């Protein structure tokens, strides 16, 4: 992960883009790139989307990478350790969705019985 962070910083700084990459603009950019990812699947059924992803891995991969690059940079500029944040959130989610209550159901944690 550290090598990836360094490479993203280098790419940004070589272009003097740090001035544009504040947290608000990075959050906006994550959403825009996530929308580009969604656009690939727009109007497809679940099955069609699965086939599309399998048959168009490069296009899907590029949009996933766009989201990830902005996400990693947002974590970097806000001083958040992304790996630790993910671990902490998975721990929290595990408490919100105990296996015995959540297994095989898509119910939101607030409505789990
Ligand atoms: Mg894109």
Tab-separated table of N, CA, C and O and ligand atoms in Angstrom:
chain	number	residue	atom	x	y	z
A	1	UNK	N	0.833	-1.221	0.000
A	1	UNK	CA	0.000	0.000	0.000
A	1	UNK	C	0.858	1.259	0.000
A	1	UNK	O	0.542	2.218	-0.699
A	2	UNK	N	1.953	1.254	0.780
A	2	UNK	CA	2.798	2.449	0.861
A	2	UNK	C	3.377	2.813	-0.506
A	2	UNK	O	3.444	3.996	-0.867
A	3	UNK	N	3.780	1.809	-1.283
A	3	UNK	CA	4.308	2.077	-2.631
A	3	UNK	C	3.242	2.735	-3.506
A	3	UNK	O	3.541	3.638	-4.296
A	4	UNK	N	2.008	2.274	-3.360
A	4	UNK	CA	0.907	2.843	-4.143
A	4	UNK	C	0.663	4.296	-3.734
A	4	UNK	O	0.482	5.172	-4.590
A	5	UNK	N	0.682	4.556	-2.431
A	5	UNK	CA	0.505	5.939	-1.946
A	5	UNK	C	1.603	6.834	-2.521
A	5	UNK	O	1.321	7.932	-3.022
A	6	UNK	N	2.836	6.346	-2.477
A	6	UNK	CA	3.962	7.143	-2.997
A	6	UNK	C	3.788	7.427	-4.488
A	6	UNK	O	4.074	8.517	-4.973
A	7	UNK	N	3.325	6.431	-5.218
A	7	UNK	CA	3.160	6.605	-6.667
A	7	UNK	C	2.044	7.608	-6.982
A	7	UNK	O	2.166	8.421	-7.901
A	8	UNK	N	0.961	7.540	-6.209
A	8	UNK	CA	-0.140	8.497	-6.396
A	8	UNK	C	0.352	9.912	-6.083
A	8	UNK	O	0.078	10.862	-6.830
A	9	UNK	N	1.103	10.061	-4.984
A	9	UNK	CA	1.659	11.389	-4.635
A	9	UNK	C	2.560	11.904	-5.755
A	9	UNK	O	2.488	13.088	-6.118
A	10	UNK	N	3.408	11.034	-6.263
A	10	UNK	CA	4.356	11.432	-7.315
A	10	UNK	C	3.604	11.883	-8.570
A	10	UNK	O	3.906	12.930	-9.151
A	11	UNK	N	2.614	11.092	-8.969
A	11	UNK	CA	1.803	11.430	-10.145
A	11	UNK	C	1.174	12.812	-9.957
A	11	UNK	O	1.232	13.668	-10.850
A	12	UNK	N	0.569	13.031	-8.778
A	12	UNK	CA	-0.102	14.315	-8.482
A	12	UNK	C	0.900	15.466	-8.437
A	12	UNK	O	0.680	16.511	-9.065
A	13	UNK	N	2.000	15.259	-7.739
A	13	UNK	CA	2.933	16.366	-7.502
A	13	UNK	C	3.708	16.743	-8.762
A	13	UNK	O	4.033	17.922	-8.958
A	14	UNK	N	3.995	15.767	-9.618
A	14	UNK	CA	4.676	16.084	-10.879
A	14	UNK	C	3.827	17.031	-11.736
A	14	UNK	O	4.351	17.768	-12.563
A	15	UNK	N	2.523	16.968	-11.547
A	15	UNK	CA	1.595	17.795	-12.341
A	15	UNK	C	1.143	19.052	-11.593
A	15	UNK	O	0.283	19.788	-12.072
A	16	UNK	N	1.665	19.223	-10.377
A	16	UNK	CA	1.275	20.353	-9.529
A	16	UNK	C	-0.240	20.380	-9.305
A	16	UNK	O	-0.891	21.426	-9.391
A	17	UNK	N	-0.795	19.210	-9.026
A	17	UNK	CA	-2.241	19.096	-8.825
A	17	UNK	C	-2.646	19.063	-7.354
A	17	UNK	O	-3.840	19.021	-7.060
A	18	UNK	N	-1.674	19.118	-6.448
A	18	UNK	CA	-2.053	19.050	-5.028
A	18	UNK	C	-2.996	20.190	-4.671
A	18	UNK	O	-3.874	20.040	-3.827
A	19	UNK	N	-2.792	21.340	-5.345
A	19	UNK	CA	-3.641	22.508	-5.093
A	19	UNK	C	-5.124	22.213	-5.359
A	19	UNK	O	-5.995	22.885	-4.814
A	20	UNK	N	-5.404	21.231	-6.211
A	20	UNK	CA	-6.807	20.893	-6.532
A	20	UNK	C	-7.334	19.724	-5.692
A	20	UNK	O	-8.524	19.463	-5.662
A	21	UNK	N	-6.406	18.967	-5.092
A	21	UNK	CA	-6.793	17.707	-4.453
A	21	UNK	C	-7.046	17.858	-2.956
A	21	UNK	O	-6.443	17.187	-2.135
A	22	UNK	N	-7.972	18.760	-2.609
A	22	UNK	CA	-8.381	18.892	-1.209
A	22	UNK	C	-9.427	17.807	-0.925
A	22	UNK	O	-9.956	17.180	-1.856
A	23	UNK	N	-9.739	17.583	0.359
A	23	UNK	CA	-10.669	16.490	0.683
A	23	UNK	C	-12.012	16.588	-0.036
A	23	UNK	O	-12.555	15.567	-0.482
A	24	UNK	N	-12.553	17.812	-0.158
A	24	UNK	CA	-13.860	17.934	-0.835
A	24	UNK	C	-13.750	17.485	-2.293
A	24	UNK	O	-14.563	16.687	-2.773
A	25	UNK	N	-12.750	17.973	-3.008
A	25	UNK	CA	-12.621	17.608	-4.418
A	25	UNK	C	-12.331	16.122	-4.599
A	25	UNK	O	-12.781	15.501	-5.567
A	26	UNK	N	-11.584	15.537	-3.663
A	26	UNK	CA	-11.311	14.101	-3.768
A	26	UNK	C	-12.576	13.290	-3.502
A	26	UNK	O	-12.843	12.302	-4.195
A	27	UNK	N	-13.381	13.724	-2.520
A	27	UNK	CA	-14.642	13.019	-2.253
A	27	UNK	C	-15.576	13.120	-3.459
A	27	UNK	O	-16.215	12.136	-3.856
A	28	UNK	N	-15.637	14.306	-4.057
A	28	UNK	CA	-16.449	14.486	-5.271
A	28	UNK	C	-15.937	13.553	-6.373
A	28	UNK	O	-16.716	12.894	-7.081
A	29	UNK	N	-14.629	13.484	-6.517
A	29	UNK	CA	-14.031	12.671	-7.582
A	29	UNK	C	-14.292	11.182	-7.382
A	29	UNK	O	-14.496	10.453	-8.352
A	30	UNK	N	-14.301	10.742	-6.113
A	30	UNK	CA	-14.644	9.337	-5.834
A	30	UNK	C	-16.048	9.059	-6.349
A	30	UNK	O	-16.292	8.042	-7.015
A	31	UNK	N	-16.963	9.965	-6.058
A	31	UNK	CA	-18.351	9.772	-6.465
A	31	UNK	C	-18.491	9.771	-7.986
A	31	UNK	O	-19.234	8.965	-8.557
A	32	UNK	N	-17.776	10.671	-8.651
A	32	UNK	CA	-17.833	10.734	-10.121
A	32	UNK	C	-17.288	9.442	-10.721
A	32	UNK	O	-17.885	8.861	-11.645
A	33	UNK	N	-16.162	8.972	-10.214
A	33	UNK	CA	-15.588	7.734	-10.758
A	33	UNK	C	-16.468	6.526	-10.429
A	33	UNK	O	-16.583	5.608	-11.237
A	34	UNK	N	-17.102	6.547	-9.251
A	34	UNK	CA	-18.039	5.460	-8.911
A	34	UNK	C	-19.218	5.473	-9.880
A	34	UNK	O	-19.720	4.410	-10.280
A	35	UNK	N	-19.641	6.674	-10.290
A	35	UNK	CA	-20.724	6.777	-11.271
A	35	UNK	C	-20.281	6.241	-12.630
A	35	UNK	O	-21.064	5.605	-13.341
A	36	UNK	N	-19.019	6.487	-12.990
A	36	UNK	CA	-18.504	5.922	-14.254
A	36	UNK	C	-18.494	4.395	-14.189
A	36	UNK	O	-18.792	3.717	-15.182
A	37	UNK	N	-18.169	3.870	-13.019
A	37	UNK	CA	-18.223	2.414	-12.837
A	37	UNK	C	-19.661	1.915	-12.978
A	37	UNK	O	-19.933	0.934	-13.681
A	38	UNK	N	-20.582	2.628	-12.337
A	38	UNK	CA	-22.000	2.259	-12.438
A	38	UNK	C	-22.502	2.313	-13.871
A	38	UNK	O	-23.303	1.473	-14.290
A	39	UNK	N	-22.031	3.316	-14.614
A	39	UNK	CA	-22.496	3.490	-15.988
A	39	UNK	C	-22.237	2.245	-16.838
A	39	UNK	O	-23.011	1.919	-17.731
A	40	UNK	N	-21.147	1.547	-16.522
A	40	UNK	CA	-20.836	0.329	-17.286
A	40	UNK	C	-21.953	-0.708	-17.156
A	40	UNK	O	-22.140	-1.548	-18.029
A	41	UNK	N	-22.664	-0.651	-16.017
A	41	UNK	CA	-23.692	-1.665	-15.738
A	41	UNK	C	-25.116	-1.140	-15.932
A	41	UNK	O	-26.080	-1.893	-15.747
A	42	UNK	N	-25.205	0.140	-16.300
A	42	UNK	CA	-26.528	0.761	-16.440
A	42	UNK	C	-27.387	-0.023	-17.433
A	42	UNK	O	-26.923	-0.392	-18.508
A	43	UNK	N	-28.617	-0.280	-17.057
A	43	UNK	CA	-29.651	-0.934	-17.859
A	43	UNK	C	-29.448	-2.433	-17.986
A	43	UNK	O	-30.244	-3.113	-18.639
A	44	UNK	N	-28.409	-2.970	-17.415
A	44	UNK	CA	-28.196	-4.422	-17.493
A	44	UNK	C	-28.875	-5.099	-16.304
A	44	UNK	O	-28.972	-4.526	-15.221
A	45	UNK	N	-29.333	-6.321	-16.520
A	45	UNK	CA	-29.827	-7.115	-15.397
A	45	UNK	C	-28.612	-7.584	-14.579
A	45	UNK	O	-27.459	-7.427	-15.020
A	46	UNK	N	-28.860	-8.180	-13.444
A	46	UNK	CA	-27.771	-8.714	-12.633
A	46	UNK	C	-26.940	-9.720	-13.407
A	46	UNK	O	-25.702	-9.698	-13.363
A	47	UNK	N	-27.617	-10.604	-14.134
A	47	UNK	CA	-26.904	-11.615	-14.934
A	47	UNK	C	-26.091	-10.964	-16.056
A	47	UNK	O	-24.944	-11.333	-16.300
A	48	UNK	N	-26.705	-10.003	-16.743
A	48	UNK	CA	-25.993	-9.307	-17.831
A	48	UNK	C	-24.781	-8.549	-17.288
A	48	UNK	O	-23.725	-8.531	-17.922
A	49	UNK	N	-24.939	-7.938	-16.117
A	49	UNK	CA	-23.824	-7.203	-15.507
A	49	UNK	C	-22.680	-8.159	-15.161
A	49	UNK	O	-21.502	-7.821	-15.356
A	50	UNK	N	-23.032	-9.344	-14.672
A	50	UNK	CA	-22.006	-10.338	-14.352
A	50	UNK	C	-21.244	-10.769	-15.585
A	50	UNK	O	-20.004	-10.872	-15.566
A	51	UNK	N	-21.983	-11.000	-16.658
A	51	UNK	CA	-21.325	-11.379	-17.925
A	51	UNK	C	-20.477	-10.236	-18.463
A	51	UNK	O	-19.352	-10.443	-18.916
A	52	UNK	N	-21.012	-9.016	-18.388
A	52	UNK	CA	-20.275	-7.853	-18.875
A	52	UNK	C	-18.947	-7.713	-18.132
A	52	UNK	O	-17.894	-7.498	-18.746
A	53	UNK	N	-19.005	-7.843	-16.811
A	53	UNK	CA	-17.782	-7.702	-16.002
A	53	UNK	C	-16.758	-8.773	-16.370
A	53	UNK	O	-15.562	-8.487	-16.464
A	54	UNK	N	-17.249	-9.986	-16.606
A	54	UNK	CA	-16.331	-11.082	-16.956
A	54	UNK	C	-15.707	-10.868	-18.332
A	54	UNK	O	-14.551	-11.229	-18.560
A	55	UNK	N	-16.488	-10.270	-19.220
A	55	UNK	CA	-16.025	-10.105	-20.611
A	55	UNK	C	-15.345	-8.764	-20.880
A	55	UNK	O	-14.799	-8.552	-21.960
A	56	UNK	N	-15.397	-7.859	-19.904
A	56	UNK	CA	-14.822	-6.506	-20.088
A	56	UNK	C	-13.973	-6.126	-18.875
A	56	UNK	O	-14.107	-5.033	-18.324
A	57	UNK	N	-13.120	-7.043	-18.489
A	57	UNK	CA	-12.361	-6.838	-17.249
A	57	UNK	C	-11.500	-5.588	-17.286
A	57	UNK	O	-11.328	-4.923	-16.267
A	58	UNK	N	-10.954	-5.252	-18.452
A	58	UNK	CA	-10.075	-4.078	-18.496
A	58	UNK	C	-10.863	-2.802	-18.223
A	58	UNK	O	-10.423	-1.947	-17.446
A	59	UNK	N	-12.039	-2.667	-18.836
A	59	UNK	CA	-12.846	-1.457	-18.619
A	59	UNK	C	-13.301	-1.353	-17.170
A	59	UNK	O	-13.259	-0.279	-16.570
A	60	UNK	N	-13.743	-2.482	-16.613
A	60	UNK	CA	-14.190	-2.478	-15.220
A	60	UNK	C	-13.006	-2.194	-14.298
A	60	UNK	O	-13.099	-1.396	-13.357
A	61	UNK	N	-11.887	-2.811	-14.603
A	61	UNK	CA	-10.675	-2.623	-13.810
A	61	UNK	C	-10.244	-1.159	-13.785
A	61	UNK	O	-9.852	-0.626	-12.735
A	62	UNK	N	-10.325	-0.494	-14.919
A	62	UNK	CA	-9.915	0.917	-14.978
A	62	UNK	C	-10.806	1.799	-14.105
A	62	UNK	O	-10.311	2.698	-13.411
A	63	UNK	N	-12.103	1.547	-14.108
A	63	UNK	CA	-12.996	2.376	-13.284
A	63	UNK	C	-12.826	2.054	-11.803
A	63	UNK	O	-12.869	2.951	-10.953
A	64	UNK	N	-12.624	0.778	-11.493
A	64	UNK	CA	-12.343	0.415	-10.096
A	64	UNK	C	-11.065	1.110	-9.630
A	64	UNK	O	-10.996	1.660	-8.528
A	65	UNK	N	-10.061	1.124	-10.492
A	65	UNK	CA	-8.793	1.766	-10.141
A	65	UNK	C	-8.976	3.269	-9.952
A	65	UNK	O	-8.394	3.858	-9.031
A	66	UNK	N	-9.779	3.903	-10.809
A	66	UNK	CA	-10.029	5.348	-10.655
A	66	UNK	C	-10.627	5.642	-9.281
A	66	UNK	O	-10.216	6.587	-8.597
A	67	UNK	N	-11.614	4.836	-8.876
A	67	UNK	CA	-12.224	5.019	-7.554
A	67	UNK	C	-11.169	4.824	-6.469
A	67	UNK	O	-11.042	5.632	-5.542
A	68	UNK	N	-10.397	3.755	-6.604
A	68	UNK	CA	-9.409	3.406	-5.570
A	68	UNK	C	-8.319	4.467	-5.454
A	68	UNK	O	-7.890	4.802	-4.339
A	69	UNK	N	-7.880	4.994	-6.574
A	69	UNK	CA	-6.813	6.011	-6.541
A	69	UNK	C	-7.283	7.235	-5.758
A	69	UNK	O	-6.578	7.732	-4.865
A	70	UNK	N	-8.484	7.713	-6.061
A	70	UNK	CA	-8.990	8.880	-5.324
A	70	UNK	C	-9.241	8.536	-3.853
A	70	UNK	O	-9.015	9.356	-2.960
A	71	UNK	N	-9.714	7.342	-3.599
A	71	UNK	CA	-9.972	6.915	-2.226
A	71	UNK	C	-8.679	6.855	-1.414
A	71	UNK	O	-8.598	7.369	-0.286
A	72	UNK	N	-7.658	6.263	-2.005
A	72	UNK	CA	-6.363	6.168	-1.328
A	72	UNK	C	-5.790	7.565	-1.100
A	72	UNK	O	-5.244	7.862	-0.034
A	73	UNK	N	-5.944	8.439	-2.097
A	73	UNK	CA	-5.414	9.789	-1.935
A	73	UNK	C	-6.190	10.563	-0.864
A	73	UNK	O	-5.596	11.310	-0.073
A	74	UNK	N	-7.518	10.379	-0.809
A	74	UNK	CA	-8.312	11.054	0.223
A	74	UNK	C	-7.865	10.597	1.611
A	74	UNK	O	-7.707	11.422	2.523
A	75	UNK	N	-7.672	9.302	1.767
A	75	UNK	CA	-7.175	8.797	3.056
A	75	UNK	C	-5.814	9.410	3.359
A	75	UNK	O	-5.558	9.852	4.486
A	76	UNK	N	-4.955	9.498	2.346
A	76	UNK	CA	-3.607	10.044	2.536
A	76	UNK	C	-3.655	11.507	2.972
A	76	UNK	O	-3.035	11.889	3.960
A	77	UNK	N	-4.422	12.335	2.260
A	77	UNK	CA	-4.415	13.769	2.584
A	77	UNK	C	-5.125	14.073	3.906
A	77	UNK	O	-4.896	15.122	4.498
A	78	UNK	N	-5.969	13.165	4.358
A	78	UNK	CA	-6.649	13.387	5.636
A	78	UNK	C	-5.937	12.673	6.786
A	78	UNK	O	-6.427	12.677	7.916
A	79	UNK	N	-4.811	12.034	6.481
A	79	UNK	CA	-4.036	11.381	7.536
A	79	UNK	C	-4.680	10.121	8.078
A	79	UNK	O	-4.439	9.732	9.223
A	80	UNK	N	-5.507	9.495	7.250
A	80	UNK	CA	-6.174	8.253	7.669
A	80	UNK	C	-5.403	7.061	7.107
A	80	UNK	O	-5.093	7.026	5.905
A	81	UNK	N	-5.074	6.117	7.971
A	81	UNK	CA	-4.441	4.866	7.536
A	81	UNK	C	-5.554	3.978	7.000
A	81	UNK	O	-6.373	3.452	7.767
A	82	UNK	N	-5.601	3.843	5.676
A	82	UNK	CA	-6.727	3.157	5.035
A	82	UNK	C	-6.840	1.708	5.488
A	82	UNK	O	-7.950	1.230	5.769
A	83	UNK	N	-5.731	1.004	5.586
A	83	UNK	CA	-5.773	-0.406	6.012
A	83	UNK	C	-6.340	-0.518	7.428
A	83	UNK	O	-7.190	-1.381	7.704
A	84	UNK	N	-5.905	0.377	8.303
A	84	UNK	CA	-6.428	0.356	9.681
A	84	UNK	C	-7.902	0.733	9.712
A	84	UNK	O	-8.679	0.170	10.480
A	85	UNK	N	-8.286	1.706	8.875
A	85	UNK	CA	-9.694	2.129	8.821
A	85	UNK	C	-10.581	0.973	8.351
A	85	UNK	O	-11.671	0.754	8.888
A	86	UNK	N	-10.093	0.232	7.369
A	86	UNK	CA	-10.854	-0.919	6.866
A	86	UNK	C	-10.982	-1.983	7.952
A	86	UNK	O	-12.077	-2.520	8.187
A	87	UNK	N	-9.882	-2.268	8.636
A	87	UNK	CA	-9.920	-3.267	9.712
A	87	UNK	C	-10.906	-2.851	10.800
A	87	UNK	O	-11.708	-3.662	11.277
A	88	UNK	N	-10.840	-1.586	11.196
A	88	UNK	CA	-11.726	-1.097	12.261
A	88	UNK	C	-13.190	-1.170	11.838
A	88	UNK	O	-14.067	-1.542	12.624
A	89	UNK	N	-13.453	-0.837	10.556
A	89	UNK	CA	-14.848	-0.859	10.091
A	89	UNK	C	-15.355	-2.280	9.937
A	89	UNK	O	-16.532	-2.555	10.224
A	90	UNK	N	-14.491	-3.198	9.523
A	90	UNK	CA	-14.906	-4.603	9.451
A	90	UNK	C	-15.234	-5.137	10.843
A	90	UNK	O	-16.206	-5.891	11.010
A	91	UNK	N	-14.435	-4.736	11.845
A	91	UNK	CA	-14.730	-5.139	13.227
A	91	UNK	C	-16.092	-4.613	13.650
A	91	UNK	O	-16.905	-5.335	14.242
A	92	UNK	N	-16.342	-3.333	13.336
A	92	UNK	CA	-17.620	-2.716	13.698
A	92	UNK	C	-18.780	-3.410	12.975
A	92	UNK	O	-19.822	-3.686	13.567
A	93	UNK	N	-18.582	-3.675	11.678
A	93	UNK	CA	-19.631	-4.349	10.904
A	93	UNK	C	-19.905	-5.751	11.440
A	93	UNK	O	-21.052	-6.202	11.447
A	94	UNK	N	-18.859	-6.426	11.885
A	94	UNK	CA	-19.045	-7.776	12.438
A	94	UNK	C	-19.906	-7.727	13.697
A	94	UNK	O	-20.702	-8.634	13.942
A	95	UNK	N	-19.749	-6.648	14.477
A	95	UNK	CA	-20.593	-6.500	15.680
A	95	UNK	C	-22.029	-6.147	15.285
A	95	UNK	O	-22.986	-6.599	15.914
A	96	UNK	N	-22.173	-5.333	14.232
A	96	UNK	CA	-23.519	-4.943	13.788
A	96	UNK	C	-24.258	-6.097	13.109
A	96	UNK	O	-25.482	-6.145	13.119
A	97	UNK	N	-23.481	-6.964	12.467
A	97	UNK	CA	-24.074	-8.084	11.721
A	97	UNK	C	-23.538	-9.412	12.238
A	97	UNK	O	-22.759	-10.083	11.548
A	98	UNK	N	-23.988	-9.830	13.432
A	98	UNK	CA	-23.506	-11.125	13.948
A	98	UNK	C	-23.939	-12.256	13.011
A	98	UNK	O	-25.060	-12.234	12.481
A	99	UNK	N	-23.057	-13.205	12.799
A	99	UNK	CA	-23.308	-14.280	11.835
A	99	UNK	C	-24.626	-14.995	12.122
A	99	UNK	O	-25.398	-15.279	11.200
A	100	UNK	N	-24.899	-15.236	13.397
A	100	UNK	CA	-26.109	-16.014	13.714
A	100	UNK	C	-27.387	-15.277	13.340
A	100	UNK	O	-28.426	-15.897	13.135
A	101	UNK	N	-27.320	-13.951	13.236
A	101	UNK	CA	-28.521	-13.182	12.856
A	101	UNK	C	-28.502	-12.756	11.389
A	101	UNK	O	-29.552	-12.595	10.780
A	102	UNK	N	-27.329	-12.559	10.817
A	102	UNK	CA	-27.232	-11.947	9.490
A	102	UNK	C	-26.985	-12.945	8.360
A	102	UNK	O	-27.147	-12.591	7.183
A	103	UNK	N	-26.619	-14.156	8.713
A	103	UNK	CA	-26.268	-15.131	7.681
A	103	UNK	C	-27.434	-15.380	6.712
A	103	UNK	O	-28.533	-15.755	7.122
A	104	UNK	N	-27.174	-15.111	5.417
A	104	UNK	CA	-28.153	-15.415	4.372
A	104	UNK	C	-29.291	-14.425	4.254
A	104	UNK	O	-30.220	-14.648	3.468
A	105	UNK	N	-29.237	-13.333	5.008
A	105	UNK	CA	-30.291	-12.321	4.897
A	105	UNK	C	-29.661	-10.965	4.583
A	105	UNK	O	-28.538	-10.679	4.980
A	106	UNK	N	-30.419	-10.130	3.865
A	106	UNK	CA	-29.888	-8.827	3.462
A	106	UNK	C	-30.480	-7.695	4.292
A	106	UNK	O	-30.385	-6.527	3.921
A	107	UNK	N	-31.061	-8.034	5.419
A	107	UNK	CA	-31.713	-7.048	6.285
A	107	UNK	C	-30.689	-6.081	6.881
A	107	UNK	O	-29.602	-6.492	7.286
A	108	UNK	N	-31.046	-4.799	6.934
A	108	UNK	CA	-30.166	-3.814	7.577
A	108	UNK	C	-30.056	-4.144	9.065
A	108	UNK	O	-31.014	-4.621	9.679
A	109	UNK	N	-28.887	-3.849	9.645
A	109	UNK	CA	-28.627	-4.240	11.029
A	109	UNK	C	-29.666	-3.703	12.017
A	109	UNK	O	-29.964	-4.354	13.022
A	110	UNK	N	-30.244	-2.553	11.713
A	110	UNK	CA	-31.221	-1.965	12.624
A	110	UNK	C	-32.507	-2.796	12.681
A	110	UNK	O	-33.271	-2.670	13.627
A	111	UNK	N	-32.703	-3.635	11.667
A	111	UNK	CA	-33.929	-4.454	11.621
A	111	UNK	C	-33.664	-5.933	11.843
A	111	UNK	O	-34.585	-6.743	11.729
A	112	UNK	N	-32.421	-6.295	12.162
A	112	UNK	CA	-32.134	-7.713	12.414
A	112	UNK	C	-32.839	-8.168	13.686
A	112	UNK	O	-32.866	-7.452	14.677
A	113	UNK	N	-33.397	-9.343	13.653
A	113	UNK	CA	-34.102	-9.883	14.830
A	113	UNK	C	-33.161	-10.791	15.623
A	113	UNK	O	-32.396	-11.525	15.085
B	1	LIG	MG1	-12.988	6.851	-14.824
